[in-house]
Short mmCIF file of C-alpha atoms in Angstrom, two decimals:
data_model
loop_
_atom_site.label_atom_id
_atom_site.label_comp_id
_atom_site.label_asym_id
_atom_site.label_seq_id
_atom_site.Cartn_x
_atom_site.Cartn_y
_atom_site.Cartn_z
CA MET A 1 -21.40 11.13 30.99
CA PHE A 2 -22.30 9.90 34.44
CA GLU A 3 -24.30 13.05 35.19
CA LYS A 4 -26.33 12.56 32.00
CA ILE A 5 -27.20 8.98 33.03
CA VAL A 6 -28.28 10.13 36.49
CA ASP A 7 -30.44 12.89 34.98
CA SER A 8 -32.06 10.39 32.62
CA VAL A 9 -32.85 8.04 35.49
CA HIS A 10 -34.42 10.90 37.46
CA LYS A 11 -36.59 11.76 34.48
CA TRP A 12 -37.67 8.15 33.90
CA LEU A 13 -38.48 7.29 37.52
CA PRO A 14 -41.76 9.24 37.74
CA ASP A 15 -42.93 7.76 34.44
CA VAL A 16 -42.01 4.24 35.53
CA TRP A 17 -43.74 4.69 38.88
CA ALA A 18 -46.86 5.99 37.20
CA LEU A 19 -46.89 2.99 34.86
CA VAL A 20 -46.40 0.59 37.72
CA SER A 21 -49.19 2.19 39.73
CA LYS A 22 -51.68 1.93 36.86
CA SER A 23 -51.07 -1.77 36.10
CA LYS A 24 -50.14 -4.37 38.73
CA VAL A 25 -49.14 -6.86 36.08
CA THR A 26 -46.70 -4.37 34.58
CA GLY A 27 -45.29 -3.64 38.05
CA ALA A 28 -44.85 -7.32 38.78
CA ALA A 29 -43.11 -7.80 35.44
CA ILE A 30 -40.75 -4.87 36.13
CA ILE A 31 -39.92 -6.28 39.61
CA MET A 32 -39.25 -9.70 38.12
CA ALA A 33 -37.08 -8.20 35.36
CA ALA A 34 -35.09 -6.24 37.92
CA ALA A 35 -34.59 -9.43 40.00
CA LEU A 36 -33.40 -11.34 36.92
CA PHE A 37 -31.02 -8.53 36.00
CA LEU A 38 -29.59 -8.42 39.54
CA ALA A 39 -29.26 -12.24 39.62
CA LYS A 40 -27.33 -12.13 36.34
CA LEU A 41 -25.01 -9.47 37.74
CA VAL A 42 -24.34 -11.59 40.83
CA ASP A 43 -23.75 -14.64 38.63
CA LEU A 44 -21.24 -12.77 36.45
CA PHE A 45 -19.49 -11.26 39.47
CA THR A 46 -19.15 -14.69 41.06
CA GLN A 47 -17.81 -16.33 37.90
CA ARG A 48 -15.47 -13.54 36.80
CA VAL A 49 -14.20 -12.24 40.14
CA LEU A 50 -14.77 -14.64 43.04
CA PHE A 51 -13.84 -17.82 41.16
CA SER A 52 -10.66 -16.19 39.83
CA LEU A 53 -9.71 -15.24 43.39
CA VAL A 54 -10.28 -18.69 44.89
CA ARG A 55 -8.36 -20.37 42.06
CA ARG A 56 -5.26 -18.51 43.20
CA SER A 57 -5.62 -19.96 46.66
CA LYS A 58 -3.80 -23.17 47.54
CA ILE A 59 -6.79 -24.35 49.57
CA ARG A 60 -9.26 -26.48 47.62
CA LEU A 61 -12.03 -26.16 50.19
CA ASP A 62 -12.95 -22.54 49.40
CA ASP A 63 -13.38 -23.41 45.71
CA ALA A 64 -15.70 -26.30 46.58
CA ILE A 65 -17.77 -24.17 48.97
CA LEU A 66 -18.14 -21.39 46.40
CA LYS A 67 -19.33 -23.91 43.80
CA ALA A 68 -21.89 -25.27 46.28
CA VAL A 69 -23.43 -21.85 47.09
CA HIS A 70 -23.06 -20.21 43.66
CA ARG A 71 -26.29 -21.41 42.09
CA PRO A 72 -28.45 -21.12 45.26
CA THR A 73 -27.33 -17.47 45.61
CA TRP A 74 -28.56 -16.17 42.25
CA LEU A 75 -31.61 -18.46 42.34
CA THR A 76 -32.52 -16.94 45.72
CA ILE A 77 -32.50 -13.47 44.12
CA VAL A 78 -34.82 -14.73 41.39
CA LEU A 79 -37.16 -16.31 43.95
CA LEU A 80 -37.17 -13.14 46.05
CA GLY A 81 -38.14 -11.21 42.93
CA ALA A 82 -40.95 -13.69 42.28
CA LEU A 83 -42.05 -13.37 45.90
CA ALA A 84 -42.12 -9.56 45.63
CA SER A 85 -44.08 -9.83 42.36
CA VAL A 86 -46.69 -12.05 44.03
CA ARG A 87 -46.96 -9.61 46.92
CA TRP A 88 -47.34 -6.75 44.45
CA LEU A 89 -50.07 -8.53 42.51
CA GLY A 90 -51.93 -9.44 45.70
CA PRO A 91 -53.97 -12.41 44.41
CA ARG A 92 -57.09 -13.49 46.25
CA PRO A 93 -56.85 -15.85 49.21
CA PRO A 94 -55.82 -18.61 49.39
CA PHE A 95 -53.78 -18.21 46.20
CA GLU A 96 -51.40 -15.65 47.73
CA PHE A 97 -50.75 -17.92 50.74
CA ILE A 98 -50.12 -20.93 48.47
CA LEU A 99 -47.80 -19.08 46.07
CA VAL A 100 -45.82 -17.43 48.85
CA GLY A 101 -45.56 -20.74 50.70
CA LEU A 102 -44.31 -22.54 47.58
CA LEU A 103 -41.65 -19.91 46.87
CA LYS A 104 -40.42 -19.89 50.46
CA SER A 105 -40.43 -23.71 50.58
CA ILE A 106 -38.30 -23.89 47.43
CA MET A 107 -35.79 -21.49 48.97
CA VAL A 108 -35.61 -23.46 52.23
CA LEU A 109 -35.11 -26.81 50.47
CA MET A 110 -32.58 -25.32 48.07
CA TRP A 111 -30.43 -23.88 50.86
CA ALA A 112 -30.75 -27.02 52.99
CA LEU A 113 -29.31 -29.07 50.13
CA ALA A 114 -26.60 -26.44 49.55
CA VAL A 115 -25.54 -26.48 53.21
CA ASN A 116 -25.46 -30.29 53.16
CA ARG A 117 -23.20 -30.16 50.10
CA VAL A 118 -20.91 -27.75 51.97
CA PHE A 119 -20.71 -30.12 54.94
CA HIS A 120 -19.95 -32.98 52.56
CA ARG A 121 -17.11 -31.07 50.90
CA ILE A 122 -15.67 -30.12 54.29
CA SER A 123 -15.86 -33.76 55.41
CA VAL A 124 -14.16 -35.00 52.22
CA ASP A 125 -11.39 -32.42 52.63
CA TRP A 126 -10.77 -33.39 56.26
CA VAL A 127 -10.75 -37.10 55.43
CA HIS A 128 -8.22 -36.45 52.65
CA HIS A 129 -5.89 -34.51 54.96
CA TRP A 130 -6.21 -37.06 57.79
CA GLN A 131 -5.42 -39.93 55.43
CA GLN A 132 -2.33 -38.13 54.17
CA ALA A 133 -1.22 -37.48 57.75
CA GLY A 134 -1.85 -41.12 58.71
CA ARG A 135 -4.29 -40.13 61.43
CA GLN A 136 -7.17 -42.28 62.62
CA GLY A 137 -10.74 -41.29 63.38
CA ILE A 138 -12.05 -40.85 59.84
CA GLU A 139 -15.29 -42.49 60.94
CA ILE A 140 -15.90 -39.76 63.52
CA ILE A 141 -15.62 -37.14 60.74
CA ARG A 142 -18.23 -38.98 58.70
CA LEU A 143 -20.36 -39.32 61.81
CA GLY A 144 -20.14 -35.55 62.32
CA GLU A 145 -21.12 -34.99 58.70
CA ASN A 146 -24.19 -37.24 59.06
CA LEU A 147 -25.22 -35.55 62.30
CA ALA A 148 -24.86 -32.11 60.69
CA LYS A 149 -26.99 -33.22 57.74
CA VAL A 150 -29.67 -34.54 60.07
CA LEU A 151 -29.72 -31.26 62.01
CA VAL A 152 -29.95 -29.21 58.79
CA LEU A 153 -32.79 -31.34 57.44
CA ALA A 154 -34.60 -31.21 60.80
CA GLY A 155 -34.27 -27.41 60.86
CA ALA A 156 -35.53 -27.22 57.30
CA ALA A 157 -38.51 -29.43 58.17
CA PHE A 158 -39.52 -27.23 61.13
CA TRP A 159 -39.08 -24.12 58.99
CA LEU A 160 -41.35 -25.59 56.33
CA LEU A 161 -43.95 -26.40 58.95
CA SER A 162 -43.85 -22.82 60.23
CA ILE A 163 -44.15 -21.47 56.65
CA TRP A 164 -47.32 -23.49 56.13
CA GLN A 165 -48.54 -22.46 59.62
CA ILE A 166 -48.64 -25.97 61.03
CA ASN A 167 -48.54 -26.16 64.82
CA VAL A 168 -45.35 -28.00 65.81
CA THR A 169 -46.04 -28.21 69.56
CA PRO A 170 -47.82 -31.61 69.40
CA LEU A 171 -45.06 -32.89 67.13
CA LEU A 172 -42.38 -31.81 69.61
CA ALA A 173 -44.23 -33.51 72.48
CA SER A 174 -44.60 -36.70 70.45
CA ALA A 175 -40.95 -36.56 69.43
CA GLY A 176 -39.91 -36.28 73.08
CA ILE A 177 -41.95 -39.31 74.10
CA ALA A 178 -40.70 -41.28 71.10
CA GLY A 179 -37.12 -40.27 71.90
CA VAL A 180 -37.41 -41.62 75.47
CA ALA A 181 -38.88 -44.88 74.18
CA VAL A 182 -36.15 -45.28 71.58
CA ALA A 183 -33.43 -44.49 74.15
CA LEU A 184 -34.74 -47.19 76.51
CA ALA A 185 -35.13 -49.74 73.74
CA ALA A 186 -31.69 -49.04 72.24
CA LYS A 187 -29.75 -48.73 75.50
CA GLU A 188 -27.03 -51.17 74.43
CA THR A 189 -26.76 -49.60 70.98
CA LEU A 190 -26.33 -46.15 72.50
CA ALA A 191 -23.74 -47.49 74.94
CA ASN A 192 -21.78 -48.98 72.04
CA PHE A 193 -22.14 -45.75 70.08
CA PHE A 194 -20.75 -43.56 72.87
CA GLY A 195 -18.09 -46.18 73.55
CA GLY A 196 -17.04 -45.90 69.90
CA VAL A 197 -16.92 -42.11 70.21
CA SER A 198 -14.66 -42.40 73.27
CA VAL A 199 -12.39 -44.81 71.36
CA PHE A 200 -12.17 -42.35 68.44
CA LEU A 201 -11.37 -39.43 70.73
CA ASP A 202 -9.01 -41.18 73.15
CA GLN A 203 -7.35 -43.36 70.46
CA PRO A 204 -5.91 -46.12 72.72
CA PHE A 205 -5.17 -48.01 69.50
CA ARG A 206 -5.37 -47.54 65.74
CA MET A 207 -6.13 -49.72 62.76
CA GLY A 208 -3.19 -52.03 62.13
CA ASP A 209 -2.08 -52.09 65.79
CA TYR A 210 -1.64 -55.36 67.66
CA ILE A 211 -3.56 -55.39 70.92
CA ILE A 212 -4.14 -57.81 73.78
CA LEU A 213 -7.50 -57.67 75.50
CA ASP A 214 -8.04 -58.15 79.20
CA SER A 215 -9.59 -61.55 78.42
CA GLY A 216 -6.39 -62.68 76.67
CA GLU A 217 -7.28 -62.37 72.98
CA ARG A 218 -4.45 -60.99 70.83
CA GLY A 219 -4.74 -59.77 67.26
CA GLU A 220 -4.53 -56.96 64.73
CA VAL A 221 -7.15 -54.21 64.75
CA VAL A 222 -8.79 -54.42 61.32
CA GLU A 223 -11.80 -52.15 61.84
CA ILE A 224 -12.97 -49.56 64.35
CA GLY A 225 -16.68 -49.03 63.86
CA LEU A 226 -19.34 -47.05 65.66
CA ARG A 227 -20.82 -50.17 67.23
CA SER A 228 -17.91 -52.58 67.58
CA THR A 229 -14.18 -53.06 67.07
CA ARG A 230 -12.89 -56.06 65.11
CA ILE A 231 -9.53 -57.75 65.59
CA LEU A 232 -7.98 -60.54 63.53
CA THR A 233 -6.04 -63.14 65.50
CA ARG A 234 -2.98 -65.01 64.26
CA ASP A 235 -5.29 -67.99 63.65
CA ASP A 236 -7.19 -65.84 61.09
CA VAL A 237 -10.19 -65.71 63.38
CA GLN A 238 -12.08 -62.41 63.52
CA ILE A 239 -13.29 -61.28 66.93
CA SER A 240 -15.90 -58.52 67.27
CA ILE A 241 -15.90 -56.65 70.59
CA PRO A 242 -18.70 -54.17 71.43
CA ASN A 243 -17.31 -50.69 71.97
CA SER A 244 -19.09 -50.40 75.32
CA ILE A 245 -16.89 -53.27 76.56
CA ILE A 246 -13.63 -52.25 74.91
CA ALA A 247 -13.95 -48.70 76.24
CA ASN A 248 -14.12 -50.00 79.83
CA THR A 249 -11.54 -52.78 79.79
CA LYS A 250 -7.77 -53.04 79.94
CA VAL A 251 -6.18 -53.06 76.47
CA VAL A 252 -2.46 -53.68 75.91
CA ASN A 253 -1.26 -52.06 72.67
CA GLU A 254 1.87 -53.85 71.48
CA SER A 255 2.34 -51.38 68.62
CA ALA A 256 2.47 -48.22 70.72
CA PRO A 257 4.16 -45.87 71.30
CA GLN A 258 6.68 -47.40 68.86
CA PRO A 259 5.61 -49.86 66.15
CA ARG A 260 8.39 -52.36 67.08
CA PHE A 261 7.71 -55.16 69.53
CA ARG A 262 10.02 -56.57 72.19
CA VAL A 263 10.70 -60.30 72.32
CA ARG A 264 11.86 -61.93 75.57
CA LEU A 265 13.45 -65.36 75.27
CA LYS A 266 14.48 -67.30 78.40
CA VAL A 267 17.51 -69.64 78.12
CA GLY A 268 18.91 -71.87 80.87
CA VAL A 269 22.48 -73.27 80.86
CA ALA A 270 24.21 -75.70 83.20
CA TYR A 271 26.06 -74.58 86.30
CA GLY A 272 29.76 -74.19 85.52
CA SER A 273 29.17 -72.63 82.08
CA ASP A 274 31.14 -69.53 81.09
CA VAL A 275 28.58 -66.71 81.41
CA GLU A 276 30.49 -64.41 79.05
CA GLU A 277 30.60 -67.13 76.38
CA VAL A 278 26.87 -67.74 76.82
CA GLU A 279 26.21 -64.02 76.33
CA GLU A 280 28.33 -63.92 73.17
CA VAL A 281 26.56 -66.97 71.71
CA LEU A 282 23.10 -65.51 72.33
CA LEU A 283 24.04 -62.09 70.93
CA GLY A 284 25.59 -63.70 67.85
CA VAL A 285 22.38 -65.60 67.11
CA ALA A 286 20.29 -62.45 67.52
CA ARG A 287 22.54 -60.35 65.27
CA GLN A 288 22.32 -62.88 62.45
CA ASN A 289 18.51 -62.88 62.39
CA SER A 290 17.21 -60.67 59.58
CA LEU A 291 13.79 -60.09 61.19
CA LEU A 292 15.23 -58.29 64.20
CA VAL A 293 15.83 -54.54 64.16
CA ARG A 294 19.32 -53.19 64.76
CA HIS A 295 18.19 -50.28 66.93
CA PRO A 296 17.69 -50.90 69.79
CA GLU A 297 20.40 -53.54 69.74
CA PRO A 298 19.78 -57.03 71.17
CA ARG A 299 20.93 -57.54 74.76
CA VAL A 300 21.37 -60.43 77.19
CA ARG A 301 20.63 -60.38 80.91
CA PHE A 302 21.66 -62.93 83.54
CA ARG A 303 18.47 -63.08 85.57
CA THR A 304 18.80 -65.62 88.39
CA PHE A 305 20.29 -68.83 89.74
CA GLY A 306 17.70 -71.47 89.02
CA ASP A 307 17.21 -74.89 90.64
CA SER A 308 19.03 -76.67 87.81
CA SER A 309 20.37 -73.88 85.59
CA LEU A 310 21.74 -70.39 85.22
CA ASP A 311 18.81 -68.45 83.80
CA PHE A 312 19.54 -65.92 81.03
CA GLU A 313 17.13 -63.79 79.02
CA LEU A 314 17.64 -62.60 75.45
CA LEU A 315 15.96 -59.26 74.72
CA CYS A 316 15.46 -58.15 71.11
CA TRP A 317 12.97 -56.24 68.97
CA VAL A 318 11.01 -57.02 65.82
CA GLU A 319 9.61 -54.39 63.47
CA ASP A 320 6.17 -55.96 63.19
CA PRO A 321 4.37 -57.66 66.11
CA ARG A 322 2.92 -60.24 63.73
CA GLU A 323 6.47 -61.67 63.35
CA LYS A 324 6.71 -62.51 67.04
CA GLY A 325 5.95 -66.23 66.72
CA LYS A 326 8.18 -66.70 63.67
CA VAL A 327 11.13 -64.92 65.30
CA MET A 328 10.84 -66.93 68.53
CA HIS A 329 10.83 -70.16 66.49
CA GLN A 330 13.93 -69.15 64.55
CA LEU A 331 15.80 -67.96 67.64
CA ASN A 332 15.03 -71.11 69.60
CA CYS A 333 16.31 -73.30 66.78
CA GLU A 334 19.49 -71.27 66.24
CA ILE A 335 20.22 -70.96 69.98
CA TYR A 336 19.91 -74.71 70.46
CA LYS A 337 22.33 -75.35 67.57
CA ALA A 338 24.77 -72.65 68.70
CA LEU A 339 24.89 -73.89 72.32
CA ASN A 340 25.50 -77.46 71.18
CA LYS A 341 28.25 -76.28 68.83
CA ALA A 342 29.92 -74.30 71.64
CA GLY A 343 29.69 -77.27 74.02
CA ILE A 344 27.42 -75.46 76.47
CA GLU A 345 25.05 -77.84 78.21
CA ILE A 346 21.33 -77.12 78.47
CA PRO A 347 20.29 -78.81 81.75
CA TYR A 348 17.01 -80.43 82.57
CA PRO A 349 15.54 -81.23 85.99
CA GLN A 350 16.61 -84.55 87.58
CA ARG A 351 14.74 -86.45 90.29
CA ASP A 352 15.70 -89.42 92.49
CA VAL A 353 12.93 -92.04 92.77
CA HIS A 354 13.04 -94.54 95.71
CA LEU A 355 11.05 -97.80 95.48
CA TYR A 356 9.94 -99.78 98.56
CA THR A 357 8.74 -103.39 98.76
CA HIS A 358 5.34 -104.15 100.30
CA GLY A 359 6.79 -105.49 103.56
CA ARG A 360 9.16 -102.65 104.08
CA TRP A 361 6.36 -100.21 103.28
CA ARG A 362 4.06 -101.79 105.88
CA GLN A 363 6.87 -101.76 108.41
CA LYS A 364 7.52 -98.08 107.77
CA GLU A 365 3.80 -97.35 108.02
CA ALA A 366 3.55 -99.16 111.34
CA LYS A 367 6.44 -97.14 112.76
CA ALA A 368 4.71 -93.95 111.69
CA GLU A 369 1.46 -94.99 113.39
CA LEU A 370 3.36 -95.90 116.58
CA ALA A 371 5.02 -92.49 116.62
CA VAL A 372 1.65 -90.81 116.30
CA ALA A 373 0.20 -92.90 119.14
CA ARG A 374 3.06 -91.92 121.43
CA GLN A 375 2.48 -88.27 120.66
CA ASP A 376 -1.19 -88.65 121.52
CA SER A 377 -0.39 -90.38 124.81
CA ASP A 378 1.99 -87.61 125.77
#
């Protein structure tokens, strides 16, 4: 059966070639028909074979990429057939140049859009995985997607210019001069942009972390943008810091490396108090507070002998740094009540004040001046 088909094709080829040679229109139609037939075969192969293979894969990205390039692939075959038909017909100038340029331009634009769709699907897939993993830096993925799209469109634009035989050398020179002017005019914007990139890559903090800036501001990171980082203070005041500044300043992250936050509470008791009883009272107050975590456990340290008191420090941890103020308020209240209940005195500084009458003050002043005079005479 196969040999009969091959013999038939060999017999038809000379007749087909003779027909094509006699009439250019017939030849162009045969080329176009062959291109349409081949495009249909590629379309069927992609739908029946390739799509069935990618559906078995657990990765969604390959399915999305195949969908993005499916139509441009068989359309490219059709356009190549049309291009070959135009070449075969050989219309008079400038019609051949215009038709060929149009067909090539359509192919360039079609594939530029297809590649941009592929980059978009890759970006969406990465963002989805990063969100599931709880990772930060989604903005840098979208930035990469936008940069890739700009590069693809720029390449497509230069390709179109070369198709239509437009000299791009003056455009490149103008673009270089314009780029220098824009860079000088947007120096601060570029500094903030690269500062934002360094923050995304280095990740000194993430959204939701509590940070303290070198200038003293403390708050929750609510947004990390390409130009600035925004934090929300406990007074519900939003502060916007340019990334060029935050990338070159000291930042204390209270939420890293562990999300819990350590609270230090200083307590002074009178001399003569039982230090073991003081420790038990403080630990009992800490263990009864529901906002404190159980691991690590609260601890008490006897720090120093103060001027008027024995200075202790209660160390405990809260799960969320935003609870710091509330926990310190509750602990201070409960510690004060517990120390009073246990009969442990909380001392306060005492001073002796001596009052002098005017005469005695003048007499004392005169004695001081006399002593100074004797020293000078000596």
